[in-house]
mmCIF file of C-alpha atoms in Angstrom:
data_model
loop_
_atom_site.group_PDB
_atom_site.id
_atom_site.type_symbol
_atom_site.label_atom_id
_atom_site.label_comp_id
_atom_site.label_asym_id
_atom_site.label_seq_id
_atom_site.Cartn_x
_atom_site.Cartn_y
_atom_site.Cartn_z
ATOM 1 C CA MET Y 1 -33.282 -5.065 14.943
ATOM 2 C CA SER Y 2 -29.931 -3.360 14.519
ATOM 3 C CA ALA Y 3 -27.005 -4.988 12.721
ATOM 4 C CA THR Y 4 -25.196 -5.436 16.035
ATOM 5 C CA GLU Y 5 -28.258 -7.089 17.602
ATOM 6 C CA ALA Y 6 -28.630 -9.317 14.544
ATOM 7 C CA MET Y 7 -25.002 -10.385 14.798
ATOM 8 C CA ASN Y 8 -25.387 -11.185 18.488
ATOM 9 C CA THR Y 9 -28.554 -13.186 17.758
ATOM 10 C CA ASN Y 10 -26.814 -15.109 14.992
ATOM 11 C CA ALA Y 11 -23.836 -15.798 17.236
ATOM 12 C CA ALA Y 12 -26.108 -17.121 19.985
ATOM 13 C CA ALA Y 13 -27.967 -19.360 17.531
ATOM 14 C CA ALA Y 14 -24.768 -20.807 16.060
ATOM 15 C CA PRO Y 15 -22.792 -22.807 18.638
ATOM 16 C CA GLU Y 16 -19.032 -23.035 18.418
ATOM 17 C CA SER Y 17 -18.091 -25.700 15.879
ATOM 18 C CA THR Y 18 -14.939 -27.424 14.736
ATOM 19 C CA PRO Y 19 -13.374 -25.186 12.075
ATOM 20 C CA GLN Y 20 -13.372 -26.358 8.483
ATOM 21 C CA VAL Y 21 -9.833 -27.056 7.319
ATOM 22 C CA GLY Y 22 -8.512 -27.512 3.801
ATOM 23 C CA ARG Y 23 -5.072 -28.853 2.987
ATOM 24 C CA VAL Y 24 -3.671 -28.979 -0.542
ATOM 25 C CA PRO Y 25 -0.232 -30.596 -0.871
ATOM 26 C CA GLY Y 26 2.496 -29.451 -3.224
ATOM 27 C CA VAL Y 27 1.547 -25.849 -4.002
ATOM 28 C CA ARG Y 28 3.337 -22.536 -3.510
ATOM 29 C CA ILE Y 29 3.198 -18.904 -4.635
ATOM 30 C CA VAL Y 30 5.984 -18.191 -7.135
ATOM 31 C CA GLY Y 31 5.152 -14.667 -8.249
ATOM 32 C CA THR Y 32 3.273 -11.607 -7.012
ATOM 33 C CA GLY Y 33 2.156 -8.353 -8.574
ATOM 34 C CA SER Y 34 0.026 -5.326 -7.826
ATOM 35 C CA ALA Y 35 -1.405 -2.249 -9.480
ATOM 36 C CA LEU Y 36 -2.679 0.986 -7.961
ATOM 37 C CA PRO Y 37 -4.504 3.620 -10.000
ATOM 38 C CA SER Y 38 -2.889 6.943 -10.800
ATOM 39 C CA ARG Y 39 -5.147 9.269 -8.805
ATOM 40 C CA THR Y 40 -4.110 9.838 -5.173
ATOM 41 C CA VAL Y 41 -6.857 11.134 -2.860
ATOM 42 C CA THR Y 42 -5.722 12.434 0.519
ATOM 43 C CA ASN Y 43 -7.785 12.902 3.649
ATOM 44 C CA ASP Y 44 -7.590 16.642 3.073
ATOM 45 C CA ASP Y 45 -9.050 16.125 -0.409
ATOM 46 C CA LEU Y 46 -12.045 14.293 1.067
ATOM 47 C CA ALA Y 47 -12.470 17.027 3.671
ATOM 48 C CA GLN Y 48 -13.337 19.337 0.756
ATOM 49 C CA ILE Y 49 -16.455 17.298 -0.090
ATOM 50 C CA VAL Y 50 -17.598 15.739 3.200
ATOM 51 C CA ASP Y 51 -17.565 16.805 6.856
ATOM 52 C CA THR Y 52 -14.314 15.188 7.973
ATOM 53 C CA SER Y 53 -10.636 15.942 8.551
ATOM 54 C CA ASP Y 54 -7.249 14.303 8.252
ATOM 55 C CA GLU Y 55 -7.083 14.008 12.051
ATOM 56 C CA TRP Y 56 -10.527 12.391 12.286
ATOM 57 C CA ILE Y 57 -9.759 9.786 9.618
ATOM 58 C CA SER Y 58 -6.156 8.961 10.488
ATOM 59 C CA THR Y 59 -6.687 8.536 14.242
ATOM 60 C CA ARG Y 60 -9.669 6.210 13.726
ATOM 61 C CA THR Y 61 -8.401 4.168 10.783
ATOM 62 C CA GLY Y 62 -4.691 4.743 10.126
ATOM 63 C CA ILE Y 63 -5.506 5.941 6.605
ATOM 64 C CA ARG Y 64 -3.761 9.007 5.161
ATOM 65 C CA SER Y 65 -4.529 8.539 1.458
ATOM 66 C CA ARG Y 66 -5.994 6.097 -1.030
ATOM 67 C CA ARG Y 67 -6.071 5.683 -4.828
ATOM 68 C CA TYR Y 68 -9.043 6.084 -7.174
ATOM 69 C CA CYS Y 69 -9.303 5.021 -10.782
ATOM 70 C CA ASP Y 70 -9.090 7.852 -13.299
ATOM 71 C CA ARG Y 71 -11.834 6.833 -15.708
ATOM 72 C CA GLU Y 72 -10.836 9.524 -18.196
ATOM 73 C CA GLN Y 73 -7.513 7.683 -18.460
ATOM 74 C CA GLY Y 74 -9.322 4.361 -18.961
ATOM 75 C CA GLU Y 75 -8.486 2.935 -15.534
ATOM 76 C CA SER Y 76 -10.891 0.344 -14.152
ATOM 77 C CA GLU Y 77 -11.106 -2.803 -12.065
ATOM 78 C CA LEU Y 78 -10.237 -4.790 -15.203
ATOM 79 C CA THR Y 79 -7.172 -2.734 -16.181
ATOM 80 C CA LEU Y 80 -5.869 -2.951 -12.608
ATOM 81 C CA ALA Y 81 -6.423 -6.726 -12.583
ATOM 82 C CA ARG Y 82 -4.625 -7.031 -15.926
ATOM 83 C CA ASP Y 83 -1.615 -4.981 -14.835
ATOM 84 C CA ALA Y 84 -1.276 -6.803 -11.504
ATOM 85 C CA ALA Y 85 -1.555 -10.189 -13.232
ATOM 86 C CA ARG Y 86 1.107 -9.274 -15.798
ATOM 87 C CA CYS Y 87 3.462 -8.229 -12.997
ATOM 88 C CA ALA Y 88 2.854 -11.491 -11.141
ATOM 89 C CA LEU Y 89 3.481 -13.595 -14.234
ATOM 90 C CA GLU Y 90 6.670 -11.693 -15.019
ATOM 91 C CA ALA Y 91 7.878 -12.100 -11.437
ATOM 92 C CA SER Y 92 7.167 -15.835 -11.558
ATOM 93 C CA GLY Y 93 9.318 -16.375 -14.639
ATOM 94 C CA HIS Y 94 6.419 -18.223 -16.269
ATOM 95 C CA THR Y 95 4.270 -17.452 -19.296
ATOM 96 C CA ALA Y 96 0.547 -17.200 -19.919
ATOM 97 C CA ASP Y 97 0.395 -20.519 -21.758
ATOM 98 C CA GLU Y 98 1.259 -22.342 -18.532
ATOM 99 C CA VAL Y 99 -1.821 -20.976 -16.737
ATOM 100 C CA GLY Y 100 -4.805 -23.308 -16.547
ATOM 101 C CA ILE Y 101 -6.897 -21.536 -13.886
ATOM 102 C CA CYS Y 102 -7.735 -17.832 -13.573
ATOM 103 C CA LEU Y 103 -9.769 -16.627 -10.595
ATOM 104 C CA VAL Y 104 -10.623 -13.011 -9.781
ATOM 105 C CA ALA Y 105 -11.877 -12.057 -6.321
ATOM 106 C CA SER Y 106 -14.044 -8.929 -6.479
ATOM 107 C CA PHE Y 107 -17.401 -7.482 -5.518
ATOM 108 C CA THR Y 108 -17.085 -4.427 -7.772
ATOM 109 C CA PRO Y 109 -16.886 -5.777 -11.337
ATOM 110 C CA ALA Y 110 -18.011 -3.386 -14.051
ATOM 111 C CA ALA Y 111 -20.529 -5.939 -15.321
ATOM 112 C CA ALA Y 112 -22.686 -8.644 -13.775
ATOM 113 C CA THR Y 113 -21.621 -10.716 -16.746
ATOM 114 C CA PRO Y 114 -19.185 -11.457 -18.315
ATOM 115 C CA SER Y 115 -16.955 -12.090 -15.322
ATOM 116 C CA THR Y 116 -13.759 -10.120 -14.862
ATOM 117 C CA ALA Y 117 -11.876 -13.434 -14.996
ATOM 118 C CA CYS Y 118 -13.178 -14.122 -18.511
ATOM 119 C CA LEU Y 119 -12.216 -10.642 -19.678
ATOM 120 C CA LEU Y 120 -8.814 -11.099 -18.050
ATOM 121 C CA GLN Y 121 -8.358 -14.293 -20.092
ATOM 122 C CA ARG Y 122 -8.733 -12.168 -23.211
ATOM 123 C CA GLU Y 123 -6.459 -9.379 -21.943
ATOM 124 C CA LEU Y 124 -3.644 -11.770 -21.017
ATOM 125 C CA GLY Y 125 -4.021 -14.081 -23.995
ATOM 126 C CA LEU Y 126 -4.693 -17.131 -21.825
ATOM 127 C CA ALA Y 127 -5.742 -20.313 -23.614
ATOM 128 C CA GLU Y 128 -9.462 -20.757 -24.255
ATOM 129 C CA ASP Y 129 -9.539 -23.890 -22.096
ATOM 130 C CA THR Y 130 -8.448 -21.869 -19.030
ATOM 131 C CA LEU Y 131 -10.939 -22.257 -16.185
ATOM 132 C CA CYS Y 132 -12.064 -18.686 -15.465
ATOM 133 C CA LEU Y 133 -14.455 -17.471 -12.796
ATOM 134 C CA ASP Y 134 -15.022 -14.666 -10.300
ATOM 135 C CA VAL Y 135 -15.234 -15.213 -6.542
ATOM 136 C CA ASN Y 136 -17.275 -12.855 -4.363
ATOM 137 C CA ALA Y 137 -16.447 -13.185 -0.685
ATOM 138 C CA ALA Y 138 -15.884 -9.428 -0.316
ATOM 139 C CA CYS Y 139 -12.758 -8.591 1.683
ATOM 140 C CA ALA Y 140 -12.027 -12.274 2.362
ATOM 141 C CA GLY Y 141 -12.249 -12.962 -1.367
ATOM 142 C CA PHE Y 142 -8.573 -13.310 -2.233
ATOM 143 C CA VAL Y 143 -7.910 -15.869 0.505
ATOM 144 C CA TYR Y 144 -11.046 -17.782 -0.513
ATOM 145 C CA ALA Y 145 -9.938 -17.724 -4.145
ATOM 146 C CA LEU Y 146 -6.415 -18.829 -3.259
ATOM 147 C CA TYR Y 147 -7.718 -21.986 -1.601
ATOM 148 C CA VAL Y 148 -10.204 -22.661 -4.413
ATOM 149 C CA ALA Y 149 -7.455 -22.259 -7.014
ATOM 150 C CA ALA Y 150 -5.081 -24.521 -5.087
ATOM 151 C CA SER Y 151 -7.782 -27.194 -4.843
ATOM 152 C CA LEU Y 152 -8.491 -27.023 -8.571
ATOM 153 C CA LEU Y 153 -4.789 -26.971 -9.414
ATOM 154 C CA GLU Y 154 -4.222 -30.288 -7.665
ATOM 155 C CA HIS Y 155 -5.801 -32.108 -10.623
ATOM 156 C CA ALA Y 156 -5.453 -29.532 -13.414
ATOM 157 C CA PRO Y 157 -3.550 -30.299 -16.642
ATOM 158 C CA GLN Y 158 -1.582 -27.040 -16.436
ATOM 159 C CA PRO Y 159 0.854 -26.351 -13.550
ATOM 160 C CA LEU Y 160 -0.127 -22.735 -12.782
ATOM 161 C CA ALA Y 161 -3.102 -20.851 -11.402
ATOM 162 C CA LEU Y 162 -3.470 -17.085 -11.511
ATOM 163 C CA VAL Y 163 -5.341 -15.570 -8.551
ATOM 164 C CA VAL Y 164 -6.240 -11.873 -8.568
ATOM 165 C CA GLY Y 165 -7.993 -9.584 -6.106
ATOM 166 C CA ALA Y 166 -9.274 -6.443 -7.826
ATOM 167 C CA GLU Y 167 -11.663 -3.709 -6.705
ATOM 168 C CA GLU Y 168 -12.952 -0.359 -7.925
ATOM 169 C CA LEU Y 169 -14.618 0.708 -4.702
ATOM 170 C CA SER Y 170 -14.804 4.375 -5.706
ATOM 171 C CA ARG Y 171 -17.704 3.297 -7.967
ATOM 172 C CA VAL Y 172 -19.836 2.214 -4.994
ATOM 173 C CA MET Y 173 -19.067 5.013 -2.540
ATOM 174 C CA ASP Y 174 -21.678 7.487 -1.289
ATOM 175 C CA PHE Y 175 -19.556 10.617 -0.971
ATOM 176 C CA SER Y 176 -22.082 12.215 1.359
ATOM 177 C CA ASP Y 177 -21.507 9.440 3.938
ATOM 178 C CA ARG Y 178 -18.286 10.153 5.828
ATOM 179 C CA SER Y 179 -18.497 6.854 7.726
ATOM 180 C CA THR Y 180 -17.780 4.859 4.553
ATOM 181 C CA CYS Y 181 -16.349 7.060 1.798
ATOM 182 C CA VAL Y 182 -13.169 7.825 3.759
ATOM 183 C CA LEU Y 183 -12.265 4.158 4.175
ATOM 184 C CA PHE Y 184 -11.980 2.639 0.745
ATOM 185 C CA GLY Y 185 -9.654 2.744 -2.238
ATOM 186 C CA ASP Y 186 -9.167 1.052 -5.612
ATOM 187 C CA GLY Y 187 -6.437 -1.419 -6.530
ATOM 188 C CA ALA Y 188 -5.482 -4.939 -7.550
ATOM 189 C CA GLY Y 189 -3.035 -7.600 -6.436
ATOM 190 C CA ALA Y 190 -2.184 -10.955 -7.956
ATOM 191 C CA ALA Y 191 -0.336 -14.175 -7.222
ATOM 192 C CA VAL Y 192 0.809 -17.091 -9.364
ATOM 193 C CA LEU Y 193 0.302 -20.481 -7.735
ATOM 194 C CA GLU Y 194 2.526 -23.331 -8.868
ATOM 195 C CA ARG Y 195 1.923 -27.047 -8.422
ATOM 196 C CA ALA Y 196 5.246 -28.647 -7.468
ATOM 197 C CA ALA Y 197 6.087 -31.965 -5.855
ATOM 198 C CA ASP Y 198 8.616 -30.413 -3.464
ATOM 199 C CA ALA Y 199 6.302 -27.611 -2.286
ATOM 200 C CA PRO Y 200 4.704 -27.767 1.177
ATOM 201 C CA ALA Y 201 0.955 -27.891 1.636
ATOM 202 C CA LEU Y 202 -1.310 -24.857 1.540
ATOM 203 C CA THR Y 203 -3.509 -24.999 4.634
ATOM 204 C CA ALA Y 204 -6.712 -22.957 4.877
ATOM 205 C CA THR Y 205 -9.662 -22.333 7.178
ATOM 206 C CA TRP Y 206 -12.834 -20.377 6.470
ATOM 207 C CA GLY Y 207 -16.307 -19.495 7.653
ATOM 208 C CA SER Y 208 -19.443 -17.472 6.980
ATOM 209 C CA ARG Y 209 -22.242 -15.917 9.020
ATOM 210 C CA GLY Y 210 -25.130 -14.716 6.913
ATOM 211 C CA ASN Y 211 -25.752 -11.023 7.555
ATOM 212 C CA ASP Y 212 -26.964 -8.353 5.146
ATOM 213 C CA GLU Y 213 -27.082 -5.473 7.636
ATOM 214 C CA ALA Y 214 -23.511 -4.926 8.811
ATOM 215 C CA LEU Y 215 -22.173 -4.555 5.252
ATOM 216 C CA PHE Y 216 -24.444 -4.255 2.242
ATOM 217 C CA ALA Y 217 -24.441 -3.016 -1.346
ATOM 218 C CA PRO Y 218 -27.541 -3.326 -3.581
ATOM 219 C CA GLY Y 219 -27.206 -5.380 -6.727
ATOM 220 C CA VAL Y 220 -28.063 -4.674 -10.351
ATOM 221 C CA GLY Y 221 -31.631 -3.431 -10.781
ATOM 222 C CA SER Y 222 -32.323 -3.129 -7.048
ATOM 223 C CA VAL Y 223 -35.261 -0.969 -5.954
ATOM 224 C CA ASP Y 224 -36.313 0.481 -2.622
ATOM 225 C CA GLU Y 225 -39.605 -0.142 -0.805
ATOM 226 C CA ALA Y 226 -41.314 2.414 -3.039
ATOM 227 C CA GLY Y 227 -40.089 0.664 -6.156
ATOM 228 C CA GLU Y 228 -37.556 3.378 -6.973
ATOM 229 C CA PRO Y 229 -34.074 2.437 -8.268
ATOM 230 C CA ARG Y 230 -31.389 2.201 -5.598
ATOM 231 C CA PRO Y 231 -27.767 3.138 -6.307
ATOM 232 C CA SER Y 232 -25.268 0.405 -5.498
ATOM 233 C CA TYR Y 233 -23.704 2.332 -2.634
ATOM 234 C CA LEU Y 234 -21.964 0.388 0.105
ATOM 235 C CA THR Y 235 -23.435 0.855 3.576
ATOM 236 C CA MET Y 236 -21.825 -0.259 6.811
ATOM 237 C CA ASP Y 237 -22.487 -0.471 10.530
ATOM 238 C CA GLY Y 238 -18.976 0.376 11.691
ATOM 239 C CA ARG Y 239 -19.393 -0.783 15.291
ATOM 240 C CA ALA Y 240 -20.857 -4.132 14.260
ATOM 241 C CA VAL Y 241 -18.073 -4.695 11.751
ATOM 242 C CA PHE Y 242 -15.418 -3.799 14.319
ATOM 243 C CA ARG Y 243 -16.852 -6.325 16.813
ATOM 244 C CA PHE Y 244 -17.035 -9.008 14.132
ATOM 245 C CA ALA Y 245 -13.562 -8.363 12.753
ATOM 246 C CA THR Y 246 -11.795 -8.309 16.109
ATOM 247 C CA GLU Y 247 -13.473 -11.642 16.882
ATOM 248 C CA VAL Y 248 -12.801 -13.581 13.683
ATOM 249 C CA LEU Y 249 -9.383 -12.250 12.620
ATOM 250 C CA PRO Y 250 -7.477 -13.657 15.615
ATOM 251 C CA LYS Y 251 -9.739 -16.707 15.654
ATOM 252 C CA CYS Y 252 -9.107 -17.809 12.070
ATOM 253 C CA THR Y 253 -5.384 -17.010 12.385
ATOM 254 C CA SER Y 254 -5.088 -19.274 15.424
ATOM 255 C CA GLU Y 255 -7.122 -21.957 13.654
ATOM 256 C CA VAL Y 256 -4.897 -22.102 10.589
ATOM 257 C CA LEU Y 257 -1.756 -22.310 12.742
ATOM 258 C CA ARG Y 258 -3.235 -25.228 14.682
ATOM 259 C CA ALA Y 259 -4.417 -26.923 11.506
ATOM 260 C CA ALA Y 260 -0.962 -26.640 9.945
ATOM 261 C CA GLY Y 261 0.748 -27.786 13.137
ATOM 262 C CA VAL Y 262 3.023 -24.753 13.344
ATOM 263 C CA ASP Y 263 3.703 -22.123 15.963
ATOM 264 C CA ALA Y 264 3.363 -18.410 15.275
ATOM 265 C CA SER Y 265 7.129 -18.114 15.701
ATOM 266 C CA ASP Y 266 7.558 -20.409 12.670
ATOM 267 C CA VAL Y 267 5.757 -17.915 10.414
ATOM 268 C CA ASP Y 268 7.838 -15.296 8.627
ATOM 269 C CA ARG Y 269 5.025 -12.814 7.997
ATOM 270 C CA PHE Y 270 1.352 -12.265 8.781
ATOM 271 C CA VAL Y 271 -0.522 -10.498 5.987
ATOM 272 C CA PHE Y 272 -3.856 -9.282 7.327
ATOM 273 C CA HIS Y 273 -6.681 -7.619 5.413
ATOM 274 C CA GLN Y 274 -6.174 -3.858 5.635
ATOM 275 C CA ALA Y 275 -9.618 -2.711 6.766
ATOM 276 C CA ASN Y 276 -8.641 -0.552 9.708
ATOM 277 C CA LYS Y 277 -5.354 -0.309 11.578
ATOM 278 C CA ARG Y 278 -7.158 -0.486 14.905
ATOM 279 C CA ILE Y 279 -8.699 -3.850 13.969
ATOM 280 C CA VAL Y 280 -5.306 -5.291 13.063
ATOM 281 C CA ASP Y 281 -3.755 -3.883 16.243
ATOM 282 C CA VAL Y 282 -6.412 -5.585 18.387
ATOM 283 C CA ALA Y 283 -5.861 -8.904 16.601
ATOM 284 C CA VAL Y 284 -2.088 -8.652 16.968
ATOM 285 C CA ARG Y 285 -2.452 -8.053 20.726
ATOM 286 C CA LYS Y 286 -4.878 -10.960 21.136
ATOM 287 C CA LEU Y 287 -2.523 -13.280 19.250
ATOM 288 C CA GLY Y 288 0.573 -12.051 21.077
ATOM 289 C CA LEU Y 289 2.404 -11.423 17.812
ATOM 290 C CA ASP Y 290 5.332 -9.144 17.098
ATOM 291 C CA PRO Y 291 3.759 -6.085 15.415
ATOM 292 C CA ALA Y 292 6.798 -5.793 13.133
ATOM 293 C CA ARG Y 293 5.794 -9.102 11.479
ATOM 294 C CA CYS Y 294 2.243 -7.824 10.923
ATOM 295 C CA ALA Y 295 2.926 -4.343 9.542
ATOM 296 C CA GLY Y 296 0.472 -3.103 6.931
ATOM 297 C CA ASN Y 297 0.072 -0.466 4.233
ATOM 298 C CA ILE Y 298 -3.392 0.965 4.905
ATOM 299 C CA ASP Y 299 -1.910 4.443 5.383
ATOM 300 C CA HIS Y 300 -1.469 4.862 1.604
ATOM 301 C CA THR Y 301 -3.975 2.375 0.138
ATOM 302 C CA GLY Y 302 -7.076 2.535 2.313
ATOM 303 C CA ASN Y 303 -9.288 -0.548 2.425
ATOM 304 C CA THR Y 304 -9.125 -2.165 -1.016
ATOM 305 C CA SER Y 305 -11.338 -5.125 -0.042
ATOM 306 C CA ALA Y 306 -10.367 -8.315 -1.919
ATOM 307 C CA ALA Y 307 -7.272 -6.581 -3.293
ATOM 308 C CA SER Y 308 -5.771 -5.615 0.057
ATOM 309 C CA VAL Y 309 -4.080 -8.907 0.986
ATOM 310 C CA PRO Y 310 -2.340 -9.456 -2.391
ATOM 311 C CA ILE Y 311 -1.366 -5.767 -2.688
ATOM 312 C CA LEU Y 312 0.302 -5.920 0.732
ATOM 313 C CA LEU Y 313 1.959 -9.256 -0.070
ATOM 314 C CA ASP Y 314 3.422 -7.892 -3.292
ATOM 315 C CA GLU Y 315 4.606 -4.715 -1.561
ATOM 316 C CA LEU Y 316 6.451 -6.803 1.027
ATOM 317 C CA VAL Y 317 8.099 -8.951 -1.655
ATOM 318 C CA ARG Y 318 8.924 -6.013 -3.922
ATOM 319 C CA THR Y 319 10.526 -3.904 -1.206
ATOM 320 C CA GLY Y 320 12.527 -6.790 0.224
ATOM 321 C CA ALA Y 321 10.612 -6.709 3.531
ATOM 322 C CA LEU Y 322 9.789 -10.372 2.924
ATOM 323 C CA ALA Y 323 12.769 -12.525 2.011
ATOM 324 C CA THR Y 324 11.744 -15.615 0.066
ATOM 325 C CA PRO Y 325 11.215 -18.488 0.475
ATOM 326 C CA ALA Y 326 8.947 -17.620 3.370
ATOM 327 C CA ARG Y 327 6.057 -19.019 5.343
ATOM 328 C CA VAL Y 328 3.186 -16.542 5.207
ATOM 329 C CA VAL Y 329 -0.192 -16.483 6.927
ATOM 330 C CA MET Y 330 -2.869 -14.462 5.118
ATOM 331 C CA ALA Y 331 -6.240 -13.656 6.651
ATOM 332 C CA GLY Y 332 -9.250 -11.636 5.560
ATOM 333 C CA PHE Y 333 -12.783 -10.845 6.715
ATOM 334 C CA GLY Y 334 -15.658 -8.980 5.180
ATOM 335 C CA ALA Y 335 -19.245 -8.769 4.000
ATOM 336 C CA GLY Y 336 -21.235 -11.932 3.960
ATOM 337 C CA LEU Y 337 -20.166 -12.061 6.687
ATOM 338 C CA THR Y 338 -17.087 -14.047 5.661
ATOM 339 C CA TRP Y 339 -13.617 -14.853 6.929
ATOM 340 C CA ALA Y 340 -10.723 -17.014 5.783
ATOM 341 C CA SER Y 341 -7.067 -17.650 6.505
ATOM 342 C CA CYS Y 342 -4.308 -19.659 4.887
ATOM 343 C CA LEU Y 343 -0.693 -20.654 5.443
ATOM 344 C CA VAL Y 344 1.327 -20.874 2.233
ATOM 345 C CA GLU Y 345 4.923 -20.784 1.105
ATOM 346 C CA VAL Y 346 5.957 -17.775 -0.949
ATOM 347 C CA ALA Y 347 9.001 -18.652 -3.027
ATOM 348 C CA SER Y 348 11.205 -17.004 -5.599
ATOM 349 C CA SER Y 349 10.696 -18.030 -9.209
#
């Protein structure tokens, strides 16, 4: 059975259900940060190693270039996470000793253990009683982690949570497969969540649909049917993913608006996962949104998985494209299959 057939079978077996909704009062984002590695890889660069072209990639995805870690310079998922987190803390006006929760969304950590979050605790000098853990929901990971952090923060002794999305996707690319290697890039984005009595609620929705065919990467020590080691390359059924994404992205966006009791016109900015410009364009049309309030950055970042939403959010804040305080809807979708959305206030420090 193909991935598309499997998805259709799963969809038929799972009737429409009332969406799960989470609501955490008194929490807002007070600082953002991002970090992109130093090495820029253009479509023309990739055309030197795989059968593709700038025209083929850009017309199908909207991507012109992406960034890869330069390992000779010591760049990695962890260093990107550290740099993005430091920027977010600085922007928030707060210090590391006020952080009680540190979550990192990623599916490309350098090690199965320890978690990137634990290593980030060391890099940032966070207190040893900081709750640190990684979240793997692939490209929906940052939005998942944001809601988890907000929920934990509600009863935490410290007033701040640090949430990071960080990926080193160049490590899991098969550069002989033009259907995947042209899509992805490395990067990290971060946000500081603050518990405050005068902050509005963070509202979130989420879902999952078990599927290991549409998007898959072998884990540590995986072997093939002959017992031979398998590299951890990411594989993807592009058509199946496109069908899934154009279904769930508008769906979860509509759900979070309904759950929060707000109209789309009340939202200052929609920050969608940057997987493919065509996917976002379809969702924007289905939702009837103003494309100017949904503009992305995939042209120069590629798909950075769990990092894409926070990188875009920080870019909007940093460039002044998002004036704070602002109501922002974030939504992501990815392997799992997973999806999540949230409405949250982004405020100045």
